[in-house]
mmCIF file of C-alpha atoms (C1' of nucleotides) in Angstrom:
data_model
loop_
_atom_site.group_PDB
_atom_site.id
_atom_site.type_symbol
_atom_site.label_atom_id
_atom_site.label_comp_id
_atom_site.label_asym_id
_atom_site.label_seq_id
_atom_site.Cartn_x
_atom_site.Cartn_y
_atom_site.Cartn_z
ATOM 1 C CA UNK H 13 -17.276 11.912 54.520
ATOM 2 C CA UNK H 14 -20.347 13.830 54.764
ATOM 3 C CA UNK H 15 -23.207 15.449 52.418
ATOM 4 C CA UNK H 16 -24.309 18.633 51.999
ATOM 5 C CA UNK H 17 -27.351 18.237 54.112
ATOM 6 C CA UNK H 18 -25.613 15.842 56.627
ATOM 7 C CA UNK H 19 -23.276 18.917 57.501
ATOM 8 C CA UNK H 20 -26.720 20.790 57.592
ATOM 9 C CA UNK H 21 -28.307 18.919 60.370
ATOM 10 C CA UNK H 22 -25.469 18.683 61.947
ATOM 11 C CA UNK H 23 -24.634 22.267 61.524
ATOM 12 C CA UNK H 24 -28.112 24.408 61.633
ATOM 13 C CA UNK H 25 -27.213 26.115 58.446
ATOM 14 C CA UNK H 26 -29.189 25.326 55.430
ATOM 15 C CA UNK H 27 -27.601 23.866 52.189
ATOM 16 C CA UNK H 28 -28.396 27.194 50.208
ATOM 17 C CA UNK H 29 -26.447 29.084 53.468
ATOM 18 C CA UNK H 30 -23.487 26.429 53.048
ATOM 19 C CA UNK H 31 -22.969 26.989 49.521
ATOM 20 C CA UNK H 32 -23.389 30.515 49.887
ATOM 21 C CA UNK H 33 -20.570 30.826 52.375
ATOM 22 C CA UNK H 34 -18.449 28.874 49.968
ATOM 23 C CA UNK H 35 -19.165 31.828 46.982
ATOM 24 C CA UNK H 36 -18.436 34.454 49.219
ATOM 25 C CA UNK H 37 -15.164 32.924 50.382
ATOM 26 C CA UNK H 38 -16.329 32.288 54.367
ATOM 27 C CA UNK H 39 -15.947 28.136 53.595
ATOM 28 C CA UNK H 40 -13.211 26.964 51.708
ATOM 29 C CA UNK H 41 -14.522 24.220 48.466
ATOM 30 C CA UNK H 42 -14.889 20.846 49.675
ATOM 31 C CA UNK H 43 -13.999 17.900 47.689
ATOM 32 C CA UNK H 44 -16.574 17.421 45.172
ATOM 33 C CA UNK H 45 -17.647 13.401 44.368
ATOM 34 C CA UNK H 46 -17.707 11.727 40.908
ATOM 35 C CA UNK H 47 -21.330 13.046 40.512
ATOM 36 C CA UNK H 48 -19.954 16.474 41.311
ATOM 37 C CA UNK H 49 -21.690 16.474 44.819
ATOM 38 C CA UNK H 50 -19.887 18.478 47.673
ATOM 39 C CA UNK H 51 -18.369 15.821 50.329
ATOM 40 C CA UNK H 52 -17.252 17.209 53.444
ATOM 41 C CA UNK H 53 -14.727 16.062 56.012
ATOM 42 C CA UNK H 54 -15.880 16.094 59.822
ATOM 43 C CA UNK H 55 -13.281 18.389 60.551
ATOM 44 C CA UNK H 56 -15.336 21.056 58.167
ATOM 45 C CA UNK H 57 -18.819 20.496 60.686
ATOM 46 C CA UNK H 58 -16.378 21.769 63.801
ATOM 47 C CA UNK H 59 -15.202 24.452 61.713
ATOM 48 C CA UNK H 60 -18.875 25.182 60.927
ATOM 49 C CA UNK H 61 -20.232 25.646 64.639
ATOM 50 C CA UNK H 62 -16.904 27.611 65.646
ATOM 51 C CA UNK H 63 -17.910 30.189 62.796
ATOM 52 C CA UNK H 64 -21.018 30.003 64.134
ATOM 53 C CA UNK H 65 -20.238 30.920 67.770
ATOM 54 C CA UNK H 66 -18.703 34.054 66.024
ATOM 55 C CA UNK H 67 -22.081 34.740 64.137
ATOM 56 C CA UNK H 68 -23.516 34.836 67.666
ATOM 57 C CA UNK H 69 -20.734 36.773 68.945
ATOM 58 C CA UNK H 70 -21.679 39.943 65.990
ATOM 59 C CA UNK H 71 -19.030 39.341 64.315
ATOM 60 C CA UNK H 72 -20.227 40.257 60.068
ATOM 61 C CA UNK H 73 -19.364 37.587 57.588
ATOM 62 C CA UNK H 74 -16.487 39.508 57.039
ATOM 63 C CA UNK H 75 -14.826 39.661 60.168
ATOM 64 C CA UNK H 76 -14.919 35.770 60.402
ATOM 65 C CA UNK H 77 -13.290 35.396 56.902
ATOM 66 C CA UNK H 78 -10.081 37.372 58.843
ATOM 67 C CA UNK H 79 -10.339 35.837 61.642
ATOM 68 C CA UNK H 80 -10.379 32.418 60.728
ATOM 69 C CA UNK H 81 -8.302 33.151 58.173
ATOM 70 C CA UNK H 82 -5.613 33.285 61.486
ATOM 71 C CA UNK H 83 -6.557 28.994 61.504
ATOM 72 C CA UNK H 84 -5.225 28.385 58.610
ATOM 73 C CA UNK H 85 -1.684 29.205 59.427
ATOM 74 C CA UNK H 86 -2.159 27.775 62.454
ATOM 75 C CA UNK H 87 -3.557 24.096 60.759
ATOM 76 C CA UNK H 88 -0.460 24.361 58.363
ATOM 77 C CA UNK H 89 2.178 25.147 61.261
ATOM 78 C CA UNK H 90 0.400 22.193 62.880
ATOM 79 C CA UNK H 91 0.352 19.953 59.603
ATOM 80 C CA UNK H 92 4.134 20.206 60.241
ATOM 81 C CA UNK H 93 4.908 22.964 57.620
ATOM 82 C CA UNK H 94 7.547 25.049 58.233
ATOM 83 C CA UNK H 95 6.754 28.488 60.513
ATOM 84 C CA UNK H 96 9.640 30.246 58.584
ATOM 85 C CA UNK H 97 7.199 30.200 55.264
ATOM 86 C CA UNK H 98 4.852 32.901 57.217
ATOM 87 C CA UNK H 99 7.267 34.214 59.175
ATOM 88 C CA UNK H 100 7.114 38.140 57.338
ATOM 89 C CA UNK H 101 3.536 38.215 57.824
ATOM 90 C CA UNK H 102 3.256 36.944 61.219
ATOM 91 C CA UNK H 103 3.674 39.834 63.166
ATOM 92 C CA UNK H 104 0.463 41.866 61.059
ATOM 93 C CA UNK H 105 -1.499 38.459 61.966
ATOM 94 C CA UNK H 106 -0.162 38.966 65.582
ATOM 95 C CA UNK H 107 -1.715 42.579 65.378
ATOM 96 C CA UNK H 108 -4.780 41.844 63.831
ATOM 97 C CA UNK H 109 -5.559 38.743 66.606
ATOM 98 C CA UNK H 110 -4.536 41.347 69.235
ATOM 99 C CA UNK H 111 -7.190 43.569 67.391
ATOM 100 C CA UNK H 112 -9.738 40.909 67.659
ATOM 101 C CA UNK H 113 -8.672 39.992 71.435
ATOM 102 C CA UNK H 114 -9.498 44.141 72.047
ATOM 103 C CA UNK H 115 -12.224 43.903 70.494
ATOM 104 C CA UNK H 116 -13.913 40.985 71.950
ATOM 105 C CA UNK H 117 -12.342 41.888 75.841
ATOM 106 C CA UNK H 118 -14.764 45.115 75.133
ATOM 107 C CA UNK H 119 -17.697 43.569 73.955
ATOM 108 C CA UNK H 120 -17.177 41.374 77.248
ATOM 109 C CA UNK H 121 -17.009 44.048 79.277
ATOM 110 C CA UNK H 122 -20.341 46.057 77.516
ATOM 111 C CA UNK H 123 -21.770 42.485 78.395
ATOM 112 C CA UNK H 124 -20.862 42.864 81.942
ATOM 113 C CA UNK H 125 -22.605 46.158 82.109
ATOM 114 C CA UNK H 126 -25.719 44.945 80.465
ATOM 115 C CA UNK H 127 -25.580 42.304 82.907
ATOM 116 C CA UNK H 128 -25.998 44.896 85.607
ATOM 117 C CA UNK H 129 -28.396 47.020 84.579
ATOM 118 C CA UNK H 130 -30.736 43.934 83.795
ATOM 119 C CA UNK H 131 -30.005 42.137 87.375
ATOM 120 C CA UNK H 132 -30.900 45.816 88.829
ATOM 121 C CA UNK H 133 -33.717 45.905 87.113
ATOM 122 C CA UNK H 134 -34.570 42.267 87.881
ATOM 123 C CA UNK H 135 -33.929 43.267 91.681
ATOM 124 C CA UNK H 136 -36.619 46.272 90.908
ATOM 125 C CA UNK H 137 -39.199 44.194 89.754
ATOM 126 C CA UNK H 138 -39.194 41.529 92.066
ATOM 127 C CA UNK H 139 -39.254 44.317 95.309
ATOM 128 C CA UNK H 140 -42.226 45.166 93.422
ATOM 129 C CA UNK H 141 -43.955 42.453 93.245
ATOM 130 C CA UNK H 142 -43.350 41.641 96.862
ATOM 131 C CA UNK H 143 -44.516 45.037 97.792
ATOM 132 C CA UNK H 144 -47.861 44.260 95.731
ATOM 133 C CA UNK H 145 -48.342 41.482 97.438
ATOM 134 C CA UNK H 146 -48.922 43.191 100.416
ATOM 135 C CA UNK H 147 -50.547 46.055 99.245
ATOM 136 C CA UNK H 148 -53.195 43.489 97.742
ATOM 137 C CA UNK H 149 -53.728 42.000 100.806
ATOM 138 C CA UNK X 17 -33.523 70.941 74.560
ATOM 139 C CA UNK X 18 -31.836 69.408 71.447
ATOM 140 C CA UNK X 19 -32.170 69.500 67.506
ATOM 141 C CA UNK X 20 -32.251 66.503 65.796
ATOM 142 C CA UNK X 21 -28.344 67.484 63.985
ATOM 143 C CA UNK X 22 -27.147 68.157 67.945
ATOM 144 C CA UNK X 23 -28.615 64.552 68.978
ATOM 145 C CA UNK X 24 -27.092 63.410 65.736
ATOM 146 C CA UNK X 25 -23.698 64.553 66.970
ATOM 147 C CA UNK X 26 -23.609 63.653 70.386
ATOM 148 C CA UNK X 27 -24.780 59.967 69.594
ATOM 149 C CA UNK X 28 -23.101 58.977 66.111
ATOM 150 C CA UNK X 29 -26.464 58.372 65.019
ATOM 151 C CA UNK X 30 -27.158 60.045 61.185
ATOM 152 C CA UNK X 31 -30.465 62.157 61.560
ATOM 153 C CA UNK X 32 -31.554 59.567 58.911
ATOM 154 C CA UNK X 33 -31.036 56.827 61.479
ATOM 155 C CA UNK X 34 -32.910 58.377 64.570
ATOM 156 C CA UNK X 35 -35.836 59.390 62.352
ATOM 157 C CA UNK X 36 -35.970 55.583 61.017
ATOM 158 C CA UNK X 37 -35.409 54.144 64.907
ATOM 159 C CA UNK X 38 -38.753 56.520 65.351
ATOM 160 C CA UNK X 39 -40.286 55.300 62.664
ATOM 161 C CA UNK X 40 -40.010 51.434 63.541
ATOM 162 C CA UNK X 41 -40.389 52.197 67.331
ATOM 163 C CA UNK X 42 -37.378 51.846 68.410
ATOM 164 C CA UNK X 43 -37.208 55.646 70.059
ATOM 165 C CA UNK X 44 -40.514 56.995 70.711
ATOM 166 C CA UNK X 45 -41.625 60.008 69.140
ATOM 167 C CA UNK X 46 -40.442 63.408 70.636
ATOM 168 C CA UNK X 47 -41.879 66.399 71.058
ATOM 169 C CA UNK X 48 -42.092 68.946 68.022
ATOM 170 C CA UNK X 49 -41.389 72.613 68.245
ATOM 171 C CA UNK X 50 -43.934 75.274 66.569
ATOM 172 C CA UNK X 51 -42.606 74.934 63.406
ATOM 173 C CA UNK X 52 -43.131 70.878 63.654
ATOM 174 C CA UNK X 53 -39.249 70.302 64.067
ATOM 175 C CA UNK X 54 -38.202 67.035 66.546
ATOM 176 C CA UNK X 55 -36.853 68.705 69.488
ATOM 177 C CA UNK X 56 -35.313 66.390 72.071
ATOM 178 C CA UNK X 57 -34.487 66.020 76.219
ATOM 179 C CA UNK X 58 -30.972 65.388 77.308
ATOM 180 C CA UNK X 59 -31.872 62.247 78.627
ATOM 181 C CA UNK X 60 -32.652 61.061 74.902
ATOM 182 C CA UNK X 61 -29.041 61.034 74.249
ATOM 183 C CA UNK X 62 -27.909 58.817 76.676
ATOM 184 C CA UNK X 63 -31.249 56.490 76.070
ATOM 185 C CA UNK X 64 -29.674 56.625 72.534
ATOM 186 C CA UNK X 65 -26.124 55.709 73.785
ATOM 187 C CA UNK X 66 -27.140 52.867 75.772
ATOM 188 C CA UNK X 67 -29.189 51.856 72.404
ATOM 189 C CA UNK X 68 -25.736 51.934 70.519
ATOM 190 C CA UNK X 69 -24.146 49.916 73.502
ATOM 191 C CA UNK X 70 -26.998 47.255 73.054
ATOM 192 C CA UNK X 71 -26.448 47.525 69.050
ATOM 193 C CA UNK X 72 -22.343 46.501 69.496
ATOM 194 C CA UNK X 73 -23.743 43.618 71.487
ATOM 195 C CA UNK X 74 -25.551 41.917 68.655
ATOM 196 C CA UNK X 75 -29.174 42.614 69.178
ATOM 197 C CA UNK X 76 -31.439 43.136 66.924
ATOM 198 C CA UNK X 77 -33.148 46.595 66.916
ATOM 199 C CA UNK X 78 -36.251 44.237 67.405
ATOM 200 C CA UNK X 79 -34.510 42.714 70.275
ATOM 201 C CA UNK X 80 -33.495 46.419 71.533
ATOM 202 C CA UNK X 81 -37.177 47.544 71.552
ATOM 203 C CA UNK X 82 -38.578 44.811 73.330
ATOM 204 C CA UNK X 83 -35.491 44.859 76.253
ATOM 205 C CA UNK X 84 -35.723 48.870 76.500
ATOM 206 C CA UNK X 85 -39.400 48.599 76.832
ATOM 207 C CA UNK X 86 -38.989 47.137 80.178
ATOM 208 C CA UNK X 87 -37.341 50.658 80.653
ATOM 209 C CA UNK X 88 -40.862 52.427 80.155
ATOM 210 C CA UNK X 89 -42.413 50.567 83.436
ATOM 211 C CA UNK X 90 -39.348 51.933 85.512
ATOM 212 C CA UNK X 91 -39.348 55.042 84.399
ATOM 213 C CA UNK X 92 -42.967 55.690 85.158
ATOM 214 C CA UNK X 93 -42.346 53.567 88.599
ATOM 215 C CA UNK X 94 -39.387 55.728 89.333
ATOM 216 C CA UNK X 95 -41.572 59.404 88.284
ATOM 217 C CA UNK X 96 -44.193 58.275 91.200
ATOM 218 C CA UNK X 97 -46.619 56.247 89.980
ATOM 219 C CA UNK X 98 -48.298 53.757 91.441
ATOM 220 C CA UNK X 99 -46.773 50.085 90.886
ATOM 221 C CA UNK X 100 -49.710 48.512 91.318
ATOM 222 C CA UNK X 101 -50.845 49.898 87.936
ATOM 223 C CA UNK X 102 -48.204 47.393 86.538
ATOM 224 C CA UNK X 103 -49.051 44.790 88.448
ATOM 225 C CA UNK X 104 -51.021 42.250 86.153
ATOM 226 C CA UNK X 105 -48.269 42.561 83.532
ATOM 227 C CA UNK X 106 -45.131 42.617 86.165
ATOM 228 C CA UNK X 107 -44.725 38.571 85.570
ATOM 229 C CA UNK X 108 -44.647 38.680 82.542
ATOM 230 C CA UNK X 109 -42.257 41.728 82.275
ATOM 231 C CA UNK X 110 -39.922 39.652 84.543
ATOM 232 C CA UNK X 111 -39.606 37.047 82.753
ATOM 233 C CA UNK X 112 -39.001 38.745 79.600
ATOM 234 C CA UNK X 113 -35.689 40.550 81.927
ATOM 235 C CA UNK X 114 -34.847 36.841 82.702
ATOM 236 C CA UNK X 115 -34.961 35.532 79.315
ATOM 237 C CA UNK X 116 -32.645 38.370 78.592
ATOM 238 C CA UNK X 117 -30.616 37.675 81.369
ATOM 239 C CA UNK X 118 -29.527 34.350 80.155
ATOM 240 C CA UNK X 119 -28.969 35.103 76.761
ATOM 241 C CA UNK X 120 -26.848 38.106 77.691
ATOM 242 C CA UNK X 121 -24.857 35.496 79.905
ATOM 243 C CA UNK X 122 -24.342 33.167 77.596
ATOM 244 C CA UNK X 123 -23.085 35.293 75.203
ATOM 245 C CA UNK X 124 -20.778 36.470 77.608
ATOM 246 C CA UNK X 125 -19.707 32.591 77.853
ATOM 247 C CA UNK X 126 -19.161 32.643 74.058
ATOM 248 C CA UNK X 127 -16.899 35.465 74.200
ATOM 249 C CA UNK X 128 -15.010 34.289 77.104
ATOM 250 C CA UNK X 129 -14.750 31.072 74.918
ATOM 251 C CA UNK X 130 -14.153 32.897 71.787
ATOM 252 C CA UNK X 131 -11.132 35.340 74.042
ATOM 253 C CA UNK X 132 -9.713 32.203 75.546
ATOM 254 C CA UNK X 133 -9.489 30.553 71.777
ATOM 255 C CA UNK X 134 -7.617 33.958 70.667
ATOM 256 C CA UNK X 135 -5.565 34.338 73.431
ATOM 257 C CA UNK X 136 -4.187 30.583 72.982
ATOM 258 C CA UNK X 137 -3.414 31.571 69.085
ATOM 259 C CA UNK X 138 -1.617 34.522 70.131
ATOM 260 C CA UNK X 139 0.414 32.113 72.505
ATOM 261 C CA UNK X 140 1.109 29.963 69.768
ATOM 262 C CA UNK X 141 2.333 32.870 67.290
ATOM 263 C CA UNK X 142 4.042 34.548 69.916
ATOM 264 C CA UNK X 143 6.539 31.162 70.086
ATOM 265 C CA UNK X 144 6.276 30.921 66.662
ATOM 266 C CA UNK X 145 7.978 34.271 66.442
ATOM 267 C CA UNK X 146 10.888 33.446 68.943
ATOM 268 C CA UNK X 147 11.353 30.042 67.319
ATOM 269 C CA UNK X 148 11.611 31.789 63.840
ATOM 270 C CA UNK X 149 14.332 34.484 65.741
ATOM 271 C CA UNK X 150 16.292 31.269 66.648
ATOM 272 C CA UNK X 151 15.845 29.754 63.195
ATOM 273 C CA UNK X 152 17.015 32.666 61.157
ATOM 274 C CA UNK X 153 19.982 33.070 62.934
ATOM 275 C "C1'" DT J 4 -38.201 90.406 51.917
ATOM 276 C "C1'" DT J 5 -35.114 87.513 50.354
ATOM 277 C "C1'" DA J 6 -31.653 83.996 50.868
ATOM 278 C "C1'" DC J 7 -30.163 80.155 53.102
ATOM 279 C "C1'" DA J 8 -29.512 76.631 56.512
ATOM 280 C "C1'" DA J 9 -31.822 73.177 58.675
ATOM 281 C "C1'" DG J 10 -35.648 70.959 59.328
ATOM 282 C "C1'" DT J 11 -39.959 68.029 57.387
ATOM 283 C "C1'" DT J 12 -42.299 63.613 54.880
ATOM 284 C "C1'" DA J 13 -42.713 59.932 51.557
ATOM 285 C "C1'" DG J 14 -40.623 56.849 49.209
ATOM 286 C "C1'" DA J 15 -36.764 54.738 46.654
ATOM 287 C "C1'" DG J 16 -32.114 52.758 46.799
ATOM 288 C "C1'" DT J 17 -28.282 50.108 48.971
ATOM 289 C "C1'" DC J 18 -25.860 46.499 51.316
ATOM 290 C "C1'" DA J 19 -25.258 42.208 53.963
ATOM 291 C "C1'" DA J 20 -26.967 37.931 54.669
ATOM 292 C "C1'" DC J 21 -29.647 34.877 53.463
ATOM 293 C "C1'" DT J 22 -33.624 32.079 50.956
ATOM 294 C "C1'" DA J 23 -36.069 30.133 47.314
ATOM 295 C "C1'" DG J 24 -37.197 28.594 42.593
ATOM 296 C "C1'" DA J 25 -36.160 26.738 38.085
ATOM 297 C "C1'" DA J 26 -34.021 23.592 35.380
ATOM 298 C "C1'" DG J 27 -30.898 20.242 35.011
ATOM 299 C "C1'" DT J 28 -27.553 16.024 36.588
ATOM 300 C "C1'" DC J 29 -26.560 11.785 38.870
ATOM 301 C "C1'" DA J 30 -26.919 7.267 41.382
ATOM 302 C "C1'" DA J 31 -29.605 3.665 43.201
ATOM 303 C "C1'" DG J 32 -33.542 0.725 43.488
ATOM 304 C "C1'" DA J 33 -38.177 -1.352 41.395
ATOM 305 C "C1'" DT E 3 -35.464 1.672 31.684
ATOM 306 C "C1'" DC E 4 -37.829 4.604 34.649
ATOM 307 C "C1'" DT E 5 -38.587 6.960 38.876
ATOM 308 C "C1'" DT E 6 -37.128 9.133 42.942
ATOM 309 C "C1'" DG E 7 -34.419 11.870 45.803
ATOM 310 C "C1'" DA E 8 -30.572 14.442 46.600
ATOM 311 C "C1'" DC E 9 -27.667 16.996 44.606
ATOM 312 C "C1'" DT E 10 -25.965 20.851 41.028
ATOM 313 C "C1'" DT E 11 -25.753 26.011 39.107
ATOM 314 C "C1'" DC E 12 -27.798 30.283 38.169
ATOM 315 C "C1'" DT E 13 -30.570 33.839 39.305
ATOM 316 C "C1'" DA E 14 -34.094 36.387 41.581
ATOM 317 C "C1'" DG E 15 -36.428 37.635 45.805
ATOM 318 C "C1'" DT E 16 -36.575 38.819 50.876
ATOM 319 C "C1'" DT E 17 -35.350 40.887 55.313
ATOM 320 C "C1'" DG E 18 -33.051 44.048 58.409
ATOM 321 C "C1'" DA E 19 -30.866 48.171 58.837
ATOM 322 C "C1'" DC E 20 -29.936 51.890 57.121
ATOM 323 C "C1'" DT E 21 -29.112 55.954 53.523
ATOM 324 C "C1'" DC E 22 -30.439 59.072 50.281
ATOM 325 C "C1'" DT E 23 -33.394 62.029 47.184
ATOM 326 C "C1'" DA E 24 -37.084 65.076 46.047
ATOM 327 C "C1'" DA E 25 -40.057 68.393 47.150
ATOM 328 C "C1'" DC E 26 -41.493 71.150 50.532
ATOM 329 C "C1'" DT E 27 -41.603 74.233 55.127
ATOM 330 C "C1'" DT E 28 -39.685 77.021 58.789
ATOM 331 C "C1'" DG E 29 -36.639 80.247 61.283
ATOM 332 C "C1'" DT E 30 -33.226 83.614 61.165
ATOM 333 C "C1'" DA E 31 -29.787 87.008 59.566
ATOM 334 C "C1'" DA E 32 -28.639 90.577 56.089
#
DNA sequence: TTACAAGTTAGAGTCAACTAGAAGTCAAGA
DNA sequence: TCTTGACTTCTAGTTGACTCTAACTTGTAA
């Protein structure tokens, strides 16, 4: 069981940034002790650093509440509840993780292209520089 | 030779927008017509679109600026002039690309982990949904 | 020459995502 | 018991990226 600042260090994210998260809905509430001091499980420090690979990814605080939203089915199913209990909304999850998939097989794919026109340019450079070495000489 | 509303169109940008990039540097200024309106070159629209691309990839429009800069030195390598000119700044220029380089690639790694993650959820829902066929019956 | 659309600048407002401060609570050790 | 440090809530401020308004100018068509 960890402290708010103990999932801090371990996370990057600042205490105010946790408890932020948790009013806008983007974190779940932890456990609270006597005291009334947030304790968090370890589980909630891996959940932490996947949300924040999707921070990286450009994905608004928004877009991560859906998407993860997807992992909580998915922890119940695997918590041994019974699939049938989500069954009629499965298939608009299904659509909106197909949405996401889309969306993040495009953003690869801009990536790619980026990728390109930086090694070109990379590849430009470094002729130059080659070229100026002679010329210098 | 373009209006700032036929820029606006072709790019998706408000006129709002490209005035503000302007403003903060991330286009350069264009030239004006007699009456002092922004009149722009074709080849501002696709230096715009490529902007946008950059944008959907999660940079900054400080991190835009400084990568497009590197632009400027080609441009004015590719129009003629003389390399050399860039010469005591070519170093650092390159490494600046590099540095770009590998964060562009390792966001593509996140996203390939991030697409891998989704794709195994849809997997999961997928044979949730034939189980829950079975089940119902 | 007048009306109107489309441009101009300067500056204020908005929204998302934090970030910090104030004032108070709680538990543990000197 | 008192102090200290880490927490609490509430609220206000900041930053980045727009977005809009107000007041004005310019070009063109009737």
């Amino acid at each position: 069981m960890l402290t708010i600042s103990q999932v801090s260090e371990q996370t990057g994210l600042t205490p105010y940034t946790i408890r932020y998260y948790e009013k806008i809905g983007v974190l779940h509430e932890p456990k609270r002790s006597n005291g009334g001091a947030r304790v968090y499980k370890e589980s909630e420090v891996s959940y932490i650093q996947c949300l924040n690979k999707l921070k990286k990814l450009g994905l608004s605080l928004e877009e991560i509440t859906e998407f993860t939203r997807e992992g909580c089915v998915m922890d119940k199913i695997q918590q041994g509840e019974n699939p049938s209990n989500y069954n009629p909304t499965l298939k608009k999850r299904i659509e909106i993780l197909e949405k996401h998939l889309m969306g993040l097989e495009s953003r690869r794919q801009e990536i790619d292209y980026m990728i390109s026109l930086a090694e070109e340019k990379l590849t430009l450079y470094q002729e130059l520089t080659k070229e100026d070495i002679v010329n210098s000489r």
